[in-house]
XYZ file of C-alpha atoms in Angstrom:
189
model
C -18.513 3.504 -36.446
C -16.222 2.304 -33.264
C -15.717 5.866 -31.670
C -19.802 6.100 -30.337
C -18.279 3.521 -28.148
C -16.090 6.041 -26.450
C -17.557 7.955 -23.783
C -16.948 11.950 -22.381
C -16.991 12.569 -19.165
C -16.504 16.659 -17.881
C -14.962 17.398 -13.888
C -15.948 19.480 -12.780
C -12.770 22.431 -13.803
C -14.846 22.039 -16.968
C -12.210 19.308 -19.390
C -13.640 16.965 -21.285
C -11.939 13.258 -20.917
C -12.973 10.548 -23.726
C -12.684 6.804 -21.984
C -12.754 4.255 -24.446
C -13.956 0.524 -22.943
C -10.464 -1.396 -22.690
C -10.139 -5.221 -22.605
C -9.211 -7.202 -19.910
C -4.641 -6.266 -19.993
C -5.404 -3.809 -22.703
C -4.142 -0.079 -22.111
C -5.799 3.275 -22.930
C -3.444 3.544 -25.746
C -4.198 0.096 -27.330
C -7.991 0.729 -27.013
C -7.718 3.719 -28.421
C -6.042 1.858 -31.711
C -7.705 -0.632 -32.132
C -10.959 1.567 -32.078
C -9.509 4.547 -34.211
C -8.280 1.804 -36.580
C -11.741 1.471 -38.957
C -12.225 4.655 -38.784
C -8.201 5.606 -40.233
C -8.263 2.865 -42.934
C -12.063 4.194 -44.531
C -10.184 8.280 -44.054
C -6.994 8.587 -43.618
C -5.314 6.300 -46.516
C -2.416 3.461 -46.813
C -0.048 5.651 -45.409
C -1.231 6.290 -42.189
C -2.844 2.820 -41.865
C 0.996 1.884 -42.150
C 2.012 4.278 -39.676
C -0.261 3.400 -37.180
C -0.012 -0.422 -37.290
C 3.631 -0.196 -36.035
C 2.786 1.482 -33.076
C 2.710 5.240 -33.653
C 2.450 6.866 -30.467
C -1.019 7.328 -29.867
C -2.160 10.678 -28.000
C -4.601 9.428 -25.416
C -6.071 11.893 -22.788
C -4.965 12.356 -20.156
C -7.561 10.413 -16.568
C -4.006 10.956 -14.519
C -5.076 14.556 -13.607
C -6.895 15.268 -10.233
C -10.870 14.706 -10.606
C -11.408 18.411 -8.748
C -8.772 20.802 -8.027
C -10.630 22.886 -4.997
C -8.180 22.574 -2.094
C -10.345 20.765 -0.078
C -9.179 17.153 -2.250
C -6.070 17.551 -2.688
C -4.265 15.434 -0.762
C -3.299 16.219 3.128
C -0.504 14.525 5.985
C -1.968 13.933 9.455
C 1.185 13.907 10.913
C 2.068 17.534 8.971
C 3.124 20.059 11.704
C 4.032 17.441 14.231
C 6.873 18.351 15.927
C 9.375 15.444 15.058
C 11.724 15.497 18.317
C 8.581 16.037 20.408
C 7.731 12.835 19.330
C 10.820 10.783 19.017
C 11.020 11.701 22.821
C 7.923 10.202 23.689
C 9.152 6.646 21.774
C 12.325 7.011 23.436
C 10.348 7.496 27.153
C 7.608 4.800 25.956
C 10.425 2.233 25.202
C 12.844 2.776 28.065
C 10.323 3.034 31.011
C 8.323 -0.321 29.612
C 10.466 -3.456 29.469
C 8.308 -4.761 26.282
C 6.863 -2.432 23.874
C 4.926 -3.676 20.779
C 4.366 -1.186 18.176
C 1.470 -2.357 16.171
C -1.866 -2.375 13.700
C -5.049 -2.679 16.250
C -4.129 -4.509 20.005
C -3.653 -8.169 21.209
C -7.158 -9.005 21.218
C -8.346 -7.187 18.216
C -5.017 -7.053 15.856
C -6.308 -4.844 12.264
C -3.099 -6.697 10.560
C -1.799 -10.541 10.301
C 1.637 -9.888 10.859
C 0.555 -7.896 13.791
C -1.278 -10.633 15.074
C 1.587 -13.081 14.366
C 3.606 -10.808 16.285
C 1.028 -10.819 19.253
C 0.397 -14.829 18.998
C 4.302 -15.240 19.938
C 4.517 -13.060 22.812
C 1.318 -14.835 23.741
C 2.987 -18.383 23.129
C 5.904 -16.989 25.151
C 4.001 -16.657 28.058
C 4.909 -12.415 27.518
C 1.651 -10.702 29.071
C 2.875 -7.763 31.235
C 4.265 -5.929 27.593
C 3.162 -1.862 26.684
C 1.194 -1.926 23.082
C 0.556 1.201 20.549
C -2.503 0.692 18.152
C -0.448 3.011 15.505
C -3.388 3.068 13.584
C -4.767 5.877 15.861
C -1.916 7.842 16.046
C -0.793 8.926 13.067
C 2.211 10.219 14.237
C 3.676 7.606 15.948
C 2.826 5.720 12.722
C 6.115 7.791 11.102
C 7.849 8.187 13.761
C 8.586 4.379 14.876
C 9.461 4.041 11.000
C 11.998 6.782 11.675
C 13.205 5.985 15.706
C 14.068 2.393 14.262
C 15.030 3.371 10.910
C 13.285 0.346 10.011
C 9.888 0.911 7.443
C 7.492 -1.938 8.513
C 4.789 -2.364 11.820
C 4.818 -4.089 13.544
C 8.385 -3.449 15.781
C 9.287 -4.936 18.881
C 11.643 -3.491 21.724
C 12.535 -5.412 24.870
C 14.275 -3.237 27.214
C 14.466 -0.213 25.287
C 16.522 -2.009 22.187
C 14.805 -3.105 18.672
C 14.199 -6.954 17.914
C 12.729 -6.528 14.333
C 9.820 -6.611 12.914
C 7.358 -9.703 11.944
C 9.384 -12.124 10.573
C 13.075 -11.296 12.412
C 10.729 -11.874 15.989
C 9.011 -15.224 14.239
C 12.246 -16.757 13.427
C 13.708 -15.374 16.979
C 10.946 -17.378 18.584
C 11.232 -20.763 16.532
C 14.711 -20.179 16.997
C 14.360 -20.003 21.655
C 16.593 -16.263 21.097
C 13.385 -14.639 21.978
C 12.730 -16.792 24.825
C 15.989 -16.012 25.833
C 15.752 -12.395 25.148
C 12.494 -12.119 27.395
C 13.334 -14.281 30.280
C 16.336 -11.207 30.354
C 14.126 -8.828 30.569
C 13.578 -9.444 34.146
C 17.031 -9.192 35.398
């Protein structure tokens, strides 16, 4: 029988799950129906077989449960407990004290993201070498805080003279239009 192909898994809480082999692009429910069909034809009779062919809901054991319920394996926030006002104050001081600030993933010499690389390259092409950057991957509270600070959901973020310029797409477009050069030239005034 095709049920012999099912595998029984038991997690550390003692909960058993049946896992059926699936075909490409096949859900677990469809796999269960496909593998159960021969069994239903031989033992259940025509009424149940007809129901099964009309895609009746199939009860499939849930694999969405956490593998282990121990609190050590629960999701944890690295920014939990970080004082929001303190982080926002530090960000405000950082963008005020520096003429140009780039919040990015990695550093200009070793970016950890293609978008961050693009913004760093644009700044280099504009001849802007004296800017501060913050690697948000090293500071999770800054990574979340800068998104609230600017009300912008993504990183990288560029600030010139305390004003938020935008993310990668905006900065690259400003560079293409010549607006970024004008903005960076005004930073020294």
